[in-house]
C-alpha atoms as a printed R data frame, in Angstrom:
   type eleno elety resid chain resno       x      y       z
1  ATOM     1    CA   MET     A     1 -14.628 15.111 -53.151
2  ATOM     2    CA   PRO     A     2 -14.133 12.552 -50.363
3  ATOM     3    CA   VAL     A     3 -17.220 10.831 -49.011
4  ATOM     4    CA   VAL     A     4 -17.749 10.525 -45.253
5  ATOM     5    CA   ARG     A     5 -19.281  7.139 -44.462
6  ATOM     6    CA   SER     A     6 -18.268  6.551 -40.863
7  ATOM     7    CA   LYS     A     7 -20.587  4.262 -38.951
8  ATOM     8    CA   THR     A     8 -20.009  5.667 -35.469
9  ATOM     9    CA   THR     A     9 -18.788  8.892 -33.944
10 ATOM    10    CA   GLN     A    10 -15.716  7.028 -32.685
11 ATOM    11    CA   SER     A    11 -14.815  5.840 -36.188
12 ATOM    12    CA   LEU     A    12 -15.235  9.420 -37.432
13 ATOM    13    CA   ARG     A    13 -12.910 10.645 -34.654
14 ATOM    14    CA   ASP     A    14 -10.427  7.903 -35.602
15 ATOM    15    CA   ASP     A    15 -10.521  9.018 -39.252
16 ATOM    16    CA   LEU     A    16 -10.058 12.649 -38.215
17 ATOM    17    CA   ALA     A    17  -7.113 11.755 -35.973
18 ATOM    18    CA   ALA     A    18  -5.355  9.782 -38.707
19 ATOM    19    CA   ASN     A    19  -5.961 12.476 -41.320
20 ATOM    20    CA   VAL     A    20  -4.721 15.298 -39.085
21 ATOM    21    CA   ARG     A    21  -1.530 13.357 -38.286
22 ATOM    22    CA   ARG     A    22  -0.991 12.650 -41.992
23 ATOM    23    CA   TYR     A    23  -1.581 16.225 -43.166
24 ATOM    24    CA   ARG     A    24   0.540 17.599 -40.317
25 ATOM    25    CA   ALA     A    25   3.410 15.345 -41.414
26 ATOM    26    CA   LEU     A    26   2.988 16.521 -45.016
27 ATOM    27    CA   LYS     A    27   3.195 20.170 -43.913
28 ATOM    28    CA   ALA     A    28   6.991 19.901 -43.465
29 ATOM    29    CA   ILE     A    29   9.284 20.191 -46.443
30 ATOM    30    CA   PRO     A    30  11.750 17.258 -46.496
31 ATOM    31    CA   PRO     A    31  14.263 16.726 -44.957
32 ATOM    32    CA   ALA     A    32  12.705 18.814 -42.191
33 ATOM    33    CA   LYS     A    33  10.948 17.087 -39.322
34 ATOM    34    CA   PRO     A    34   7.143 17.051 -39.324
35 ATOM    35    CA   VAL     A    35   5.441 20.084 -37.799
36 ATOM    36    CA   SER     A    36   4.964 19.425 -34.072
37 ATOM    37    CA   GLN     A    37   1.508 19.229 -32.510
38 ATOM    38    CA   GLU     A    38   2.326 22.321 -30.476
39 ATOM    39    CA   ARG     A    39   3.424 24.344 -33.498
40 ATOM    40    CA   CYS     A    40   0.435 23.184 -35.544
41 ATOM    41    CA   ALA     A    41  -1.962 24.155 -32.757
42 ATOM    42    CA   TRP     A    42  -0.323 27.548 -32.301
43 ATOM    43    CA   GLU     A    43  -0.289 28.305 -36.039
44 ATOM    44    CA   ALA     A    44  -3.910 27.157 -36.426
45 ATOM    45    CA   GLY     A    45  -5.045 29.180 -33.422
46 ATOM    46    CA   ILE     A    46  -6.287 26.282 -31.321
47 ATOM    47    CA   ASP     A    47  -5.319 25.038 -27.886
48 ATOM    48    CA   ARG     A    48  -2.367 22.642 -27.676
49 ATOM    49    CA   THR     A    49  -4.324 20.192 -25.507
50 ATOM    50    CA   MET     A    50  -7.196 20.240 -28.014
51 ATOM    51    CA   MET     A    51  -4.725 19.317 -30.758
52 ATOM    52    CA   SER     A    52  -3.523 16.372 -28.699
53 ATOM    53    CA   LYS     A    53  -7.073 15.206 -28.011
54 ATOM    54    CA   ILE     A    54  -7.953 15.445 -31.705
55 ATOM    55    CA   GLU     A    55  -4.948 13.320 -32.721
56 ATOM    56    CA   ARG     A    56  -5.780 10.747 -30.039
57 ATOM    57    CA   ALA     A    57  -9.465 10.648 -31.119
58 ATOM    58    CA   LYS     A    58 -10.558 11.704 -27.623
59 ATOM    59    CA   THR     A    59 -12.743 14.717 -28.464
60 ATOM    60    CA   ASN     A    60 -15.398 16.044 -30.804
61 ATOM    61    CA   PRO     A    61 -13.926 19.323 -32.052
62 ATOM    62    CA   SER     A    62 -16.230 22.172 -32.986
63 ATOM    63    CA   LEU     A    63 -16.738 23.201 -36.591
64 ATOM    64    CA   GLU     A    64 -14.750 26.337 -35.836
65 ATOM    65    CA   THR     A    65 -11.798 24.238 -34.638
66 ATOM    66    CA   LEU     A    66 -12.018 21.966 -37.685
67 ATOM    67    CA   LEU     A    67 -12.085 24.987 -39.981
68 ATOM    68    CA   LYS     A    68  -9.040 26.566 -38.298
69 ATOM    69    CA   LEU     A    69  -7.130 23.304 -38.565
70 ATOM    70    CA   ALA     A    70  -8.157 22.734 -42.191
71 ATOM    71    CA   ASN     A    71  -7.129 26.272 -43.127
72 ATOM    72    CA   TYR     A    72  -3.707 25.857 -41.536
73 ATOM    73    CA   LEU     A    73  -3.154 22.463 -43.178
74 ATOM    74    CA   ASN     A    74  -4.417 23.785 -46.559
75 ATOM    75    CA   VAL     A    75  -7.079 21.108 -46.910
76 ATOM    76    CA   SER     A    76 -10.861 21.098 -46.693
77 ATOM    77    CA   VAL     A    77 -12.837 20.086 -43.626
78 ATOM    78    CA   ALA     A    78 -14.153 17.203 -45.762
79 ATOM    79    CA   ASP     A    79 -10.544 16.051 -46.298
80 ATOM    80    CA   LEU     A    80 -10.027 15.975 -42.534
81 ATOM    81    CA   LEU     A    81 -13.175 13.900 -42.024
82 ATOM    82    CA   ALA     A    82 -12.714 11.577 -45.012
83 ATOM    83    CA   GLU     A    83 -12.704  7.860 -44.404
84 ATOM    84    CA   ARG     A    84  -9.205  6.408 -44.246
85 ATOM    85    CA   SER     A    85  -8.219  4.274 -47.192
């Protein structure tokens, strides 16, 4: 299980943003294009602008939002918050 060791809330948001972008890109089956932010937000049941803010590390999403996103991306909330390697 990934370990979360972020030193600041901003670094945690940065890790979340990078992980969401990565998992969203992996959601598409090649040679298809990555799933768009809008489609991902709609499928996950979150607001499109919230999705954008998450991927730009500009917001602190609620646990409910993180859970919806994790469920859609088929990963755990811990995977979304894991430190980038």
